[in-house]
Structures are given as C-alpha cells and as structure tokens.
Short mmCIF file of C-alpha atoms and ligand atoms in Angstrom, two decimals:
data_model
loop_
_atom_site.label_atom_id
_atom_site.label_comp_id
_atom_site.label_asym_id
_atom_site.label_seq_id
_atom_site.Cartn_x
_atom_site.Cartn_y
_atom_site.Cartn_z
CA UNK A 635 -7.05 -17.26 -10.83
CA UNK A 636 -10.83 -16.46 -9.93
CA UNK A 637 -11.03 -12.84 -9.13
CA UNK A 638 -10.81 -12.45 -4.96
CA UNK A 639 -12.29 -9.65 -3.04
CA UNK A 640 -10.09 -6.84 -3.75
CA UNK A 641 -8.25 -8.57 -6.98
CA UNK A 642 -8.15 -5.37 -9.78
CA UNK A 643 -8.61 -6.64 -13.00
CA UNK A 644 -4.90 -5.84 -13.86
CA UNK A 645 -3.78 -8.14 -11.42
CA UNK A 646 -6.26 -10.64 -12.92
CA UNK A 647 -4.93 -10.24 -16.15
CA UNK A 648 -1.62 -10.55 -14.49
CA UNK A 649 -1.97 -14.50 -12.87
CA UNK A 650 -3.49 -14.77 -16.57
CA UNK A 651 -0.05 -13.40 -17.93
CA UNK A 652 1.94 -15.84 -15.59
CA UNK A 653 0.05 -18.73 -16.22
CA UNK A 654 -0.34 -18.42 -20.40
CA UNK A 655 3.56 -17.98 -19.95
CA UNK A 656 4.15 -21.24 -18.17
CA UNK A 657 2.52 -22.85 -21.70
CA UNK A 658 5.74 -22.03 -23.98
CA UNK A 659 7.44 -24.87 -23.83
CA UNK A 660 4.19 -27.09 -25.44
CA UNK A 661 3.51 -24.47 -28.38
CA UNK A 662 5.79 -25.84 -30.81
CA UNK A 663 4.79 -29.19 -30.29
CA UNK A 664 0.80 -28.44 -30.39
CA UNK A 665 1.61 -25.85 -33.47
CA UNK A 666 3.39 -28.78 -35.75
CA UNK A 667 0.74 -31.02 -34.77
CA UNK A 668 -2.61 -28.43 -35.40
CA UNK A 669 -4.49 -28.92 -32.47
CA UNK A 670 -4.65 -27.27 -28.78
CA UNK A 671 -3.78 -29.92 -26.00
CA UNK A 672 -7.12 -31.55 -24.09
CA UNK A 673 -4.91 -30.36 -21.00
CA UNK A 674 -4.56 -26.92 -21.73
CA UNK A 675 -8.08 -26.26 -22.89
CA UNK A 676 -9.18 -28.38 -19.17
CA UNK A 677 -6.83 -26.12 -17.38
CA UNK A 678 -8.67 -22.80 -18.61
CA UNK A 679 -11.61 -24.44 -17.36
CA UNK A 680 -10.49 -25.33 -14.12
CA UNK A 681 -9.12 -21.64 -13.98
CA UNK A 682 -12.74 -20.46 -14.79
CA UNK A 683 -11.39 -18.11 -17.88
CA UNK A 684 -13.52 -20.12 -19.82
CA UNK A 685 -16.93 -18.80 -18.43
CA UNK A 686 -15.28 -15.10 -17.50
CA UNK A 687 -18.18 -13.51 -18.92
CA UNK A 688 -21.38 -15.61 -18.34
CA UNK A 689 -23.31 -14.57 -15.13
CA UNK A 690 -22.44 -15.89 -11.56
CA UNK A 691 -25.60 -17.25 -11.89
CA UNK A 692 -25.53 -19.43 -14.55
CA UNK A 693 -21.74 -21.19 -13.14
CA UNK A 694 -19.43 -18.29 -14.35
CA UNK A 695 -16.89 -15.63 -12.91
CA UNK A 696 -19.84 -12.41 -14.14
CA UNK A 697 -16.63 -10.95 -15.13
CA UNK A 698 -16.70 -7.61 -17.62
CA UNK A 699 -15.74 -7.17 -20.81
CA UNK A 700 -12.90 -4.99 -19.77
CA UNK A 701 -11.59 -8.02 -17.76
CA UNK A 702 -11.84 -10.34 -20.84
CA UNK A 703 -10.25 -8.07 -23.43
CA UNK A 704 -7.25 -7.99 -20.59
CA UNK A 705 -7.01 -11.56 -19.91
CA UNK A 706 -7.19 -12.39 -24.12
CA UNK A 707 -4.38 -10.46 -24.88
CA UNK A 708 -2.26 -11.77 -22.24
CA UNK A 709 -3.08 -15.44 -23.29
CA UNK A 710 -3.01 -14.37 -27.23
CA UNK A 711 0.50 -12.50 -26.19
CA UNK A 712 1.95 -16.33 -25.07
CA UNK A 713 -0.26 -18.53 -27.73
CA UNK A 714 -2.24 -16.58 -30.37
CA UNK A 715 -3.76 -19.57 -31.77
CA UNK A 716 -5.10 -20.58 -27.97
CA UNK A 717 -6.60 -17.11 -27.77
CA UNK A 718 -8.80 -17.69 -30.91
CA UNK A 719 -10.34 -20.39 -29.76
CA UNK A 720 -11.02 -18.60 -26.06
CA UNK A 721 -12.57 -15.53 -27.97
CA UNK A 722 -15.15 -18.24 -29.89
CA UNK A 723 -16.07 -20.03 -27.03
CA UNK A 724 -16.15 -17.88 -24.10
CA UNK A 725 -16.94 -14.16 -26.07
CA UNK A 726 -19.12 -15.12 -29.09
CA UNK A 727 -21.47 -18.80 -28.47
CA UNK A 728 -21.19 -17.90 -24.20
CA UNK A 729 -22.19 -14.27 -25.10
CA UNK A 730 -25.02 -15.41 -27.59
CA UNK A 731 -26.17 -18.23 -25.00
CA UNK A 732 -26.29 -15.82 -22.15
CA UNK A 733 -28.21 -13.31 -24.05
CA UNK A 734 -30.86 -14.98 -25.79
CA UNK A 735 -31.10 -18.21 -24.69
CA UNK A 736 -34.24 -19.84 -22.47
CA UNK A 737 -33.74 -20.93 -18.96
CA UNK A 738 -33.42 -24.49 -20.07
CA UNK A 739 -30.53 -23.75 -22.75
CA UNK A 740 -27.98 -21.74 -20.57
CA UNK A 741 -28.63 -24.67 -18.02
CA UNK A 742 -27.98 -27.30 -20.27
CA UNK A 743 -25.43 -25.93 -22.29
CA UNK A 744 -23.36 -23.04 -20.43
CA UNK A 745 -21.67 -25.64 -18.58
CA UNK A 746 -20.38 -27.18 -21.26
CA UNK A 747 -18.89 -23.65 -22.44
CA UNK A 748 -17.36 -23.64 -19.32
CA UNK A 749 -16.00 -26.78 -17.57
CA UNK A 750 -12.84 -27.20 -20.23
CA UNK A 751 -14.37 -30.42 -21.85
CA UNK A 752 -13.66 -28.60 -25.10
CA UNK A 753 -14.30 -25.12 -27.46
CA UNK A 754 -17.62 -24.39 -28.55
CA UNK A 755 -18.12 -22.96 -32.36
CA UNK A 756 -19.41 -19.80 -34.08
CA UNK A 757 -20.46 -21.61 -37.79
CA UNK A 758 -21.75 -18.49 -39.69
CA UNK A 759 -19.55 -18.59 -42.84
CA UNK A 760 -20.20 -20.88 -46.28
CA UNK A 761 -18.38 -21.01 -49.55
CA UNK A 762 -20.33 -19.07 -51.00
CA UNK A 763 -21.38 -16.68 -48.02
CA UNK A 764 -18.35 -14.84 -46.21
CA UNK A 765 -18.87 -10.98 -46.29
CA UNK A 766 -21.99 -11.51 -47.32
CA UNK A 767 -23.49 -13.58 -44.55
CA UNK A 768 -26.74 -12.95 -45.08
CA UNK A 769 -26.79 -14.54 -48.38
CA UNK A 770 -26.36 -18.29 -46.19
CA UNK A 771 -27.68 -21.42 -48.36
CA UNK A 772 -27.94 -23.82 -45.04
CA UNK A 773 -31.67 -24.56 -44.85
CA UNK A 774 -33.48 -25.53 -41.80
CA UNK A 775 -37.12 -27.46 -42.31
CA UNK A 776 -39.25 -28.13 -39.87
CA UNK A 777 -39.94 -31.82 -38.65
CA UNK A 778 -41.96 -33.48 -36.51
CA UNK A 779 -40.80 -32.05 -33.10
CA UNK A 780 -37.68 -31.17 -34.41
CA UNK A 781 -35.63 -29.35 -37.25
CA UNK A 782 -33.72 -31.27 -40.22
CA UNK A 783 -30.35 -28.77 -41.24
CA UNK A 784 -28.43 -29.08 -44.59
CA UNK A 785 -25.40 -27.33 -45.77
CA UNK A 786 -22.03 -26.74 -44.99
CA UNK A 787 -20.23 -24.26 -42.93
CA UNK A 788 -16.66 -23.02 -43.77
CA UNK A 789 -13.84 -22.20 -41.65
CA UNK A 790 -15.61 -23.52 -38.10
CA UNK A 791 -12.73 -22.35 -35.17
CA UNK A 792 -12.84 -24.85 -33.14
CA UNK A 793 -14.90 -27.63 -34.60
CA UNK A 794 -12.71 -30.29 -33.65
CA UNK A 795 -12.94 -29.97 -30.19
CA UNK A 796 -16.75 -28.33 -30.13
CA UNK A 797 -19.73 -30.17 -28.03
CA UNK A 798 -22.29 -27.57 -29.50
CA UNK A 799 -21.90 -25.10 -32.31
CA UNK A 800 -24.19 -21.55 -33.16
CA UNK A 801 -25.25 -22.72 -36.01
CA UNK A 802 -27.14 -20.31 -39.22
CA UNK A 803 -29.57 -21.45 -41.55
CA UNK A 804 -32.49 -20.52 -43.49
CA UNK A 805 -35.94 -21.22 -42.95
CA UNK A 806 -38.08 -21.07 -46.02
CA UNK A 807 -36.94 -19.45 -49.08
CA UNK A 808 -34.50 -16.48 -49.62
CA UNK A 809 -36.80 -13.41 -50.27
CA UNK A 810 -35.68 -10.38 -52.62
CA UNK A 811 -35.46 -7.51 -50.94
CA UNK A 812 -34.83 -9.09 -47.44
CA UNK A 813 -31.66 -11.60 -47.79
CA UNK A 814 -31.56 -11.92 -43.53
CA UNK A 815 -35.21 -13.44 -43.77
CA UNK A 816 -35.52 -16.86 -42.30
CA UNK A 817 -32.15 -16.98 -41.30
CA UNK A 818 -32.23 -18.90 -37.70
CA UNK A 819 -29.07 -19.82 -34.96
CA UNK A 820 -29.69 -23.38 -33.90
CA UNK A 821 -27.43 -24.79 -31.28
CA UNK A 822 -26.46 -28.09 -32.84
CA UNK A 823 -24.04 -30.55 -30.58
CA UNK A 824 -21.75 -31.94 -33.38
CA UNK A 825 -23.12 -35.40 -31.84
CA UNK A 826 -26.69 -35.12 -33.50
CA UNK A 827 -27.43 -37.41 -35.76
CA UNK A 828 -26.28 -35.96 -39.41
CA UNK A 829 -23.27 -33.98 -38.32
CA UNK A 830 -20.07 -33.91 -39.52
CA UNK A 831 -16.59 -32.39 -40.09
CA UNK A 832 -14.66 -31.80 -42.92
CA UNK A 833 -11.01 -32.06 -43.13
CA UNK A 834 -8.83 -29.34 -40.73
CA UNK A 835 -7.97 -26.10 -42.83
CA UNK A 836 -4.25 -25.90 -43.97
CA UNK A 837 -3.45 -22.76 -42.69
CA UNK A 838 -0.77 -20.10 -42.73
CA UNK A 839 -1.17 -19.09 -38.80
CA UNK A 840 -3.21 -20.24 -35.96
CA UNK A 841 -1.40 -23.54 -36.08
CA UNK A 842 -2.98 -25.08 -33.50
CA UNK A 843 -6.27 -23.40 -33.66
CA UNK A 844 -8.35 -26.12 -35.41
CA UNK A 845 -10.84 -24.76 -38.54
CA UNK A 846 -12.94 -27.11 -40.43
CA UNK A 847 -15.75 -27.28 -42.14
CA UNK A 848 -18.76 -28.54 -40.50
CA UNK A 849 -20.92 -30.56 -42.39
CA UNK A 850 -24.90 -30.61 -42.52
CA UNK A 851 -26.44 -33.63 -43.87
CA UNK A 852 -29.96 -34.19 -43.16
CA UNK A 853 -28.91 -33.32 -39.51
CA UNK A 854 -31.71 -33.86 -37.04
CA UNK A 855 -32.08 -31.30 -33.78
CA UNK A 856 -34.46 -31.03 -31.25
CA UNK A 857 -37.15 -28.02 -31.17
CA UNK A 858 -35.12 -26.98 -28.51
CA UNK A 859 -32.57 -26.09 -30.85
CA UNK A 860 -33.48 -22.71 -31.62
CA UNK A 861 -31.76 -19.82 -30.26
CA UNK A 862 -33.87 -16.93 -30.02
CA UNK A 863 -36.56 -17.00 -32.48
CA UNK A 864 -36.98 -18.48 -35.73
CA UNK A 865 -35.88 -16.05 -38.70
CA UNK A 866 -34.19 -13.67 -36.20
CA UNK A 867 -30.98 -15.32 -35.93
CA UNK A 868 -28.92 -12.78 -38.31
CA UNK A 869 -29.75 -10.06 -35.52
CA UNK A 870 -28.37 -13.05 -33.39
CA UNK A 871 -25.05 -13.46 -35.23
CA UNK A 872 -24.19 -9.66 -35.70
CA UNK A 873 -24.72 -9.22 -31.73
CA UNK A 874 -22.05 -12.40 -31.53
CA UNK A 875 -19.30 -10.63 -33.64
CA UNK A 876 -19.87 -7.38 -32.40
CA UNK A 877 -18.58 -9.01 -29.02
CA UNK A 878 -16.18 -11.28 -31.53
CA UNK A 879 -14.86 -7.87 -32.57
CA UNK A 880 -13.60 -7.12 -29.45
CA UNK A 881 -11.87 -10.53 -29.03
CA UNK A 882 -10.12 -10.25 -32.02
CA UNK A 883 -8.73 -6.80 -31.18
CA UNK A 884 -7.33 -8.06 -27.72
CA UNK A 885 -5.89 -10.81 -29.52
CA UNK A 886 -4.03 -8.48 -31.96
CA UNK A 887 -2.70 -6.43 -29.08
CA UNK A 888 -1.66 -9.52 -27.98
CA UNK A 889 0.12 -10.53 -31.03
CA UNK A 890 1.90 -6.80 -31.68
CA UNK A 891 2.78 -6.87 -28.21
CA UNK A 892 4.48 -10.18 -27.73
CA UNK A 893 6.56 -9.93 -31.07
CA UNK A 894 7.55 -5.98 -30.07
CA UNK A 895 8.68 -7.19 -26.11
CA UNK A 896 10.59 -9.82 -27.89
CA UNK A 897 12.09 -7.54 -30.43
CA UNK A 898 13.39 -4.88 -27.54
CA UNK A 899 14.93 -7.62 -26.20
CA UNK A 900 16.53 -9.11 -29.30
CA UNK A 901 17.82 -4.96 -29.85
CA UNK A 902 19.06 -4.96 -26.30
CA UNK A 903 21.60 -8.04 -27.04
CA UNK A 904 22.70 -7.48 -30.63
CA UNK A 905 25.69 -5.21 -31.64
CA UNK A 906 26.29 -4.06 -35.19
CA UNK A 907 28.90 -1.81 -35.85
CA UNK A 908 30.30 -2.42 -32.77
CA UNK A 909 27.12 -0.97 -31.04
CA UNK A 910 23.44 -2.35 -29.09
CA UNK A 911 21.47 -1.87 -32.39
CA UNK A 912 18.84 -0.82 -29.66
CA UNK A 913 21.20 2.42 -29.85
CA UNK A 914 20.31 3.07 -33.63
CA UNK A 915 17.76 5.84 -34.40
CA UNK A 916 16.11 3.70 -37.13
CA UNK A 917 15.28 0.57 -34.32
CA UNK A 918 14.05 3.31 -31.89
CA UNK A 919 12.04 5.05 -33.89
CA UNK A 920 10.20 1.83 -35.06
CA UNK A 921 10.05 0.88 -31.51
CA UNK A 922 8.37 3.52 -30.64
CA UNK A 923 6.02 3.51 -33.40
CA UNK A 924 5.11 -0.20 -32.36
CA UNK A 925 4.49 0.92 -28.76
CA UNK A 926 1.85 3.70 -29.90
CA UNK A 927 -0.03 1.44 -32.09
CA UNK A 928 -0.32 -1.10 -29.44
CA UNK A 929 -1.53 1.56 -27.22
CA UNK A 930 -3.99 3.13 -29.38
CA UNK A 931 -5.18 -0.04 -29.65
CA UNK A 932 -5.78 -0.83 -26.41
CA UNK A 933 -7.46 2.21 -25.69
CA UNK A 934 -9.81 1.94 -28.79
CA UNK A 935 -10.30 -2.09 -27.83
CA UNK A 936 -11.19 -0.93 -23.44
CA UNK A 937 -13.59 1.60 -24.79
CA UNK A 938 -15.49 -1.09 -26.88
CA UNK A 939 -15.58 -3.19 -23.52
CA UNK A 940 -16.25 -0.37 -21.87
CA UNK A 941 -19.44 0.87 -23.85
CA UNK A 942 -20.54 -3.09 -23.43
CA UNK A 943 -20.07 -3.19 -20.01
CA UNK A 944 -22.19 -0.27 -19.71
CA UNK A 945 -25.16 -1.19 -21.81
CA UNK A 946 -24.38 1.31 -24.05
CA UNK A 947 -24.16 0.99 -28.15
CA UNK A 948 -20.85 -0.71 -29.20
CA UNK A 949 -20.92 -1.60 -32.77
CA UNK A 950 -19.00 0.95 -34.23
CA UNK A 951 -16.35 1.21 -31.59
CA UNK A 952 -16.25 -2.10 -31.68
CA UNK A 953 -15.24 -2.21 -35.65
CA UNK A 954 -12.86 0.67 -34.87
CA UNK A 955 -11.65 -1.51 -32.31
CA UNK A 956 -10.76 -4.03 -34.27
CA UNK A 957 -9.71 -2.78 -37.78
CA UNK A 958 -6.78 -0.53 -35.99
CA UNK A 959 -5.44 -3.04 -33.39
CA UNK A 960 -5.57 -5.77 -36.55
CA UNK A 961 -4.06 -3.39 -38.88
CA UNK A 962 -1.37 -2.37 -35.82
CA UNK A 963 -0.75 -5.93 -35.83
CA UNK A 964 0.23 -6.41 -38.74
CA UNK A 965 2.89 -3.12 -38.81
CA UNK A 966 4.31 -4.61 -35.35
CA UNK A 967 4.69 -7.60 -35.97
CA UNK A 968 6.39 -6.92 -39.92
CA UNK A 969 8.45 -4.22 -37.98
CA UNK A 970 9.73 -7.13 -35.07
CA UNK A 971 10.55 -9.02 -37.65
CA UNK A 972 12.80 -6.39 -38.83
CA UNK A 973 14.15 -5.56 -35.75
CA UNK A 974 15.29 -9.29 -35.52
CA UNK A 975 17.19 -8.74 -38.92
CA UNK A 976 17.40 -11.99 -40.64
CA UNK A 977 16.84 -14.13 -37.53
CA UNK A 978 13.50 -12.56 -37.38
CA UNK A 979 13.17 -15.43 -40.49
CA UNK A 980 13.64 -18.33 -38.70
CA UNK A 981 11.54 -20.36 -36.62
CA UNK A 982 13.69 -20.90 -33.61
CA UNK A 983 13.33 -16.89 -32.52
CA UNK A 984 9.09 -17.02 -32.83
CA UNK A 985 8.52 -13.27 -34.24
CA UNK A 986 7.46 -14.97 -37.25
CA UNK A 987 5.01 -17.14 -35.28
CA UNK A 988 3.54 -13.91 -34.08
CA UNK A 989 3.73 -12.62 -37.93
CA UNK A 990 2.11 -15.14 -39.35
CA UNK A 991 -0.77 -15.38 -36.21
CA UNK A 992 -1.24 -11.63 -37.10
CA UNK A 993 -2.21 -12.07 -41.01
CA UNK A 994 -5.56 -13.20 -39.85
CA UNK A 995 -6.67 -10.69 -37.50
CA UNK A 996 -7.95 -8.07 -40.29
CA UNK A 997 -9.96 -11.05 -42.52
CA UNK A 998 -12.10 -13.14 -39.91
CA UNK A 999 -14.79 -11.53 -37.80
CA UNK A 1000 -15.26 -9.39 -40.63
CA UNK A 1001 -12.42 -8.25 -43.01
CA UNK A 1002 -11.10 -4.52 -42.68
CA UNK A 1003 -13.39 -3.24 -45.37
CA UNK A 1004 -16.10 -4.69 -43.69
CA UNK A 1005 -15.51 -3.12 -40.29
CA UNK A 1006 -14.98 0.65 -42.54
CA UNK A 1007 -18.84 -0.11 -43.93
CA UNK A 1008 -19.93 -0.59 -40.86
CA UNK A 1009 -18.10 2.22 -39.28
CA UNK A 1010 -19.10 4.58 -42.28
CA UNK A 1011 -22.91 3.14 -41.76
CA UNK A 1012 -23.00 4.77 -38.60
CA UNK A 1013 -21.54 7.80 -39.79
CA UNK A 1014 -24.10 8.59 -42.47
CA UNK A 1015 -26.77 6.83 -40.96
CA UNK A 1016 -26.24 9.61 -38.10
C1 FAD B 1196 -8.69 -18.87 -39.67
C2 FAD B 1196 -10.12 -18.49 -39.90
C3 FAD B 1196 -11.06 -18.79 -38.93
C4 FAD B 1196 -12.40 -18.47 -39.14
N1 FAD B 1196 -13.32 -18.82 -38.20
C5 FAD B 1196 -14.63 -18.65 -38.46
C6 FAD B 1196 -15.63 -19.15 -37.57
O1 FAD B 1196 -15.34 -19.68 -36.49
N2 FAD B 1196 -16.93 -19.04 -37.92
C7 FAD B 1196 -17.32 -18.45 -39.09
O2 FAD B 1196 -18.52 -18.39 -39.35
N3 FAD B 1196 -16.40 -17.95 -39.97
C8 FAD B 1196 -15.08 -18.05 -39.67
N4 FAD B 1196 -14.13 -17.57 -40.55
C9 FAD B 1196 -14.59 -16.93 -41.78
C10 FAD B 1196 -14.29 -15.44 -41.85
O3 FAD B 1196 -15.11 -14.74 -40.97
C11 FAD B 1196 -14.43 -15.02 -43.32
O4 FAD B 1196 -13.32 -15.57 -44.01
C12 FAD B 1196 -14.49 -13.53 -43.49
O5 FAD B 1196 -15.70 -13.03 -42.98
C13 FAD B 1196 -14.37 -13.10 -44.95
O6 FAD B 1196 -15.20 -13.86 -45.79
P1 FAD B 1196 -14.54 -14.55 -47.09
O7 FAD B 1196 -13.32 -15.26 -46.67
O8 FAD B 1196 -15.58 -15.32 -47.80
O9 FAD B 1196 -14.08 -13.34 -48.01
P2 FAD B 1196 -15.01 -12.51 -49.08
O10 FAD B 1196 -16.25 -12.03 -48.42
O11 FAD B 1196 -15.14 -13.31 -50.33
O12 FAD B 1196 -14.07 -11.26 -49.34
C14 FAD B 1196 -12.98 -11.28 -50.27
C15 FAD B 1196 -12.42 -9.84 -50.34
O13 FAD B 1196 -13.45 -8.96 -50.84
C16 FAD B 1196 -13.64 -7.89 -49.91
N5 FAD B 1196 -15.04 -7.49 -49.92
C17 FAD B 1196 -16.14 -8.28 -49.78
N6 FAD B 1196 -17.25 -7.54 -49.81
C18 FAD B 1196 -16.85 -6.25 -49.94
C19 FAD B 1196 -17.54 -4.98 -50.05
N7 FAD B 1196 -18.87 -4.91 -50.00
N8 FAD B 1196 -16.81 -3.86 -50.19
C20 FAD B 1196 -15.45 -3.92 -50.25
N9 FAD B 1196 -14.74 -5.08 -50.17
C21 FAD B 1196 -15.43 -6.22 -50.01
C22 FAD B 1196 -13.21 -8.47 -48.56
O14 FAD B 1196 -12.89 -7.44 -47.64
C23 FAD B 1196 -12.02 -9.30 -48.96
O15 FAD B 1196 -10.88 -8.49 -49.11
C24 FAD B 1196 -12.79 -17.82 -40.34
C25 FAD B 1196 -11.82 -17.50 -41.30
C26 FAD B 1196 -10.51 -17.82 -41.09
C27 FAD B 1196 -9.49 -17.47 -42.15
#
C-alpha cells in the first residue's frame, strides 16, 4: 500500500478501499466487544497508513493531507469506529509531534505513532471543560527535573490502546482576562508513574472505538515532557483540531457514503407495488440529494487539505469542512435508513451502524455551533 513511483493518490486511496473492505467480516465481533483488534491496528502499521502524514524523514510515507482525507474516508466508509481512532493518532498527536516537537521527541516517539503497537491520544476535554477548553482544571507543577500532572481528562479516543497521550494542563493559576494562560501539552506515556484510566465510555456509536477517561494522579513526567513551550500549549491544541477537523469530515463522507452505496443497492433489489422501489421518484430524489451532500462535502473537506498542504490558512475551511460533511452525515445516513424501509432498523443490514457512527461527527472536535463561531470569527474579524 506505500505510494510507488507513479501511484495517484486515488489509486492509493483505492488499495486503502480494498483492504478496509477485506475487514467486514471482524466488525461485528470487535463492535459487541468495544475494542479495535491488536491485528488490525498492527496491520495499518505494517501498511504505513499509520504515519501517512509524518515526514519521510522522521519513518513516515510524507504523504499530503489530500492523501489522508482520501484514505480516512475509505477506511471510515468500511469501519467508522476504526477511522476515529486513525484520525487521533495519525492526524492530530502525529501532526502536533511533527510540528512542534524537538529532535529528540519525534525520534523517540513518532515511531511509536507509527509501527501499529497501538493508537496514540488527543486528552484535551474535562467534565467541566468541553467547548470551553480553555477553562481546563488539570494542573501541571514543576518538580525537580520533572513535572507532577493532576486531573482528569474526559472522553480520551483511544486511551486503551495509547503508549503516549497530548496531554493539557495548567501551569500556575487561571488568570482573568486570559483563561489559555499556563495551559501546556505534555506528552505523557500512560506508563508513567500516576496514570490511569477510567472505565470505557458506554456509547451510542463508535463501538469499537475505545473512550475513557484518563486519569491524573500525582502523575510524574520527565522535563522532556513538554511539547512546545510551557503555557503555549492551547495554540498547540487548536493547531491539532484544526487538522482533527479535517479527519472528522473525511470520516463523515465516509459514513454518508457507505450507508447511501448500500441503500442504492438495497433500492436496486426491492419491489413494492410490483416495482424496483429504485424506480420511485421519492427514493430517487433522496438519492440524489445524498449524492450532492456527499459531494459538497468532499469538495469543502479536499480544499481544507488542500489549503494545508499548501501552507496556506485553514481554520475556517477547515470548520466549514467539517460542520457540512457532519451535518450531510447525518441527512444520509437518516435518509439510507429510509431507503431500507423497516429493515433499515435492524442490525443484520448495517445502515444503522453507519447511523448511529454518524451522531457523533457534529459534537467531538468541536460541536456544530462551535465550528459556526469560529467560522463567523473569521468573518467579522475580516
Ligand atoms: C465519542 C467521543 C470521543 C471524544 N474524543 C475526544 C478526545 O479524544 N479528546 C478530547 O479531548 N475530547 C474528546 N471528546 C470530547 C468532545 O470534543 C466534546 O464532547 C465536545 O468538544 C463538546 O464538549 P461537551 O461534550 O462538554 O459539550 P458542551 O461544551 O457542554 O456543549 C453542550 C452544548 O452546548 C453548546 N454550546 C457550548 N458552548 C456554546 C456557545 N458558546 N454557543 C452556542 N452553543 C454552545 C454545544 O454546541 C452543545 O450543543 C470526545 C467526545 C465524544 C462524544
């Protein structure tokens, strides 16, 4: 699957397609049971999709953005929840590492983003602290020749199987005026001496993605810890979802576009009224609706990669990006359901998998509302 002299990035994407297909047969299994199989996450390594965007130099493919939107809708179009987990590790904590940490860190630690041993975690959220990240309670003291963390993060993707995660606390004291203050990323391995995880989240989708809390007690990291510098880390973790953004919308598109290929397919075979009800104007028409969300969505999502790729200014495409394909997501995937009549109920036909996968896409990495006050920021701050 590594990209050969000559390979397009559609034909990337492709192998990508054939390989995330090969996978049904282990998602209901690894959905019942809420976790991603060791072998699955060891294969992506192998594959190298897990370090698609970190530098040739430091072990990866130096593939674009472009590329990894394409490839994480075709593996969130076979296994949403797999696709999370992908857009964590190898978009947000890779992307993070690459761009602001030392020589030593991306040595020590992009290889372990990379090689499949497991899903590295994003741990920004706290009960108290979702929209409003900046107002984070974690604290971070200094000691000795190393840091001491308390709190606890909510919601960690894949904290079960993480070696490291991007981790947000405060230095000092919250100060009025400036809530981001203090706030520093440390890269803590869930190993160090004080760390812990909470119970897995119950959730309604993302079976097998695993989210847990991750819990700070008196946790003791090196001075190497820091990413970036100290009290610069919110800067740190908007640059991480601004590429998150992008993840999320190629795993929406994913999501519509499964449920929508499945639902033409389901219309092709079932007769009503003695007819295809692929021949009824009312399954067309919603069809066809489906098929120009997921479009616009992909165009809105490649021009976010795009603007990346080119060291241009991405935030607000990338929240465009994002709120429509999330909000298309969830009109596909309600209108495949549909389609399926009430088969599109049960379990055994899979659109409401992709339904339920799709209720997510418009709450993390920033909720809908978020992504319009960001968008509108940029508008008036024009
Ligand atoms: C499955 C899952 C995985 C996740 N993974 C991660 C992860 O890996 N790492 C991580 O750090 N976090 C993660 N999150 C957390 C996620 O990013 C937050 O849930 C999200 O940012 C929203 O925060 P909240 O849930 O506290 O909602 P709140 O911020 O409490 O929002 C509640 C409602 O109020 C609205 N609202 C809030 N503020 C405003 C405003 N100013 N104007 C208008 N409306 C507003 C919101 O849009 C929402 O509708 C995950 C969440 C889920 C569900």
């Amino acid at each position: 699957m590594r990209p050969e002299a000559g390979q397009t990035e559609r034909e990337l994407a492709e192998a990508v397609r054939d390989w995330a297909a090969s996978l049904a047969p282990r998602i209901p299994d690894a959905e019942r049971d809420g976790g991603l199989p060791a072998e699955v996450v060891h294969d992506l390594g192998e594959l190298g999709v897990l370090g698609m965007g970190v530098p040739e130099a430091d072990g990866g493919l130096g593939a674009s953005t472009v590329v990894f939107a394409l490839v994480l809708e075709e593996i969130a179009a076979a296994w949403p929840s797999l696709a999370i987990g992908v857009s964590v590790n190898s978009g947000i904590v890779a992307g993070s590492i690459v761009r602001y940490g030392t020589r030593e860190q991306r040595a020590r630690w992009l290889p372990r983003l990379i090689d499949g041993s497991g899903l590295c975690a994003f741990a920004l959220t706290e009960a108290s602290s979702g929209s409003d990240a900046a107002s984070l309670r974690a604290s971070a003291r200094r000691d000795g020749d190393g840091w001491v963390l308390n709190g606890r993060k909510h919601f960690v993707t894949n904290a079960k199987y993480a070696p490291l995660a991007i981790t947000f606390a405060r230095v000092g004291m919250v100060e009025e005026g400036t809530p981001h203050a203090g706030i520093t990323a440390f890269i803590v391995p869930t190993d160090a001496p004080g760390v812990s995880l909470g119970p897995s989240d119950q959730k309604m989708g993302l079976l097998a993605s695993d989210t847990s809390s991750l819990v700070l007690e008196d946790a003791r990291v090196g001075a190497d810890a820091v990413l970036g510098e100290v009290g610069r880390g919110f800067a740190i973790a908007l640059a991480g979802l601004d590429g998150g953004r992008i993840g999320v919308a190629a795993q929406s598109i994913g999501i519509a576009r499964a449920a929508i290929e499945r639902a033409i397919g389901y219309a092709r075979e079932r007769r009503q009224f003695g007819r295809p009800i692929v021949e009824f104007e009312a399954i067309r028409s919603s069809l066809a609706r489906a098929r120009t969300d997921i479009d616009a969505a992909r165009l809105l999502t490649l021009r976010a990669a795009w603007l990346r790729d080119s060291g241009r200014a991405y935030t607000r495409e990338a929240s465009m990006a994002k709120l429509f394909a999330s909000e298309a997501a969830q009109r596909v995937t309600y209108q495949a359901v549909q389609v399926f009549g009430g088969y599109g109920y049960m379990r055994e036909y899979q659109v409401e998998r992709y339904a339920r996968d799709a209720r997510v896409t418009t709450l993390y990495e920033g909720t809908s509302e978020v992504q319009r006050m960001v968008i509108a920021r940029s508008l008036v701050a024009a």
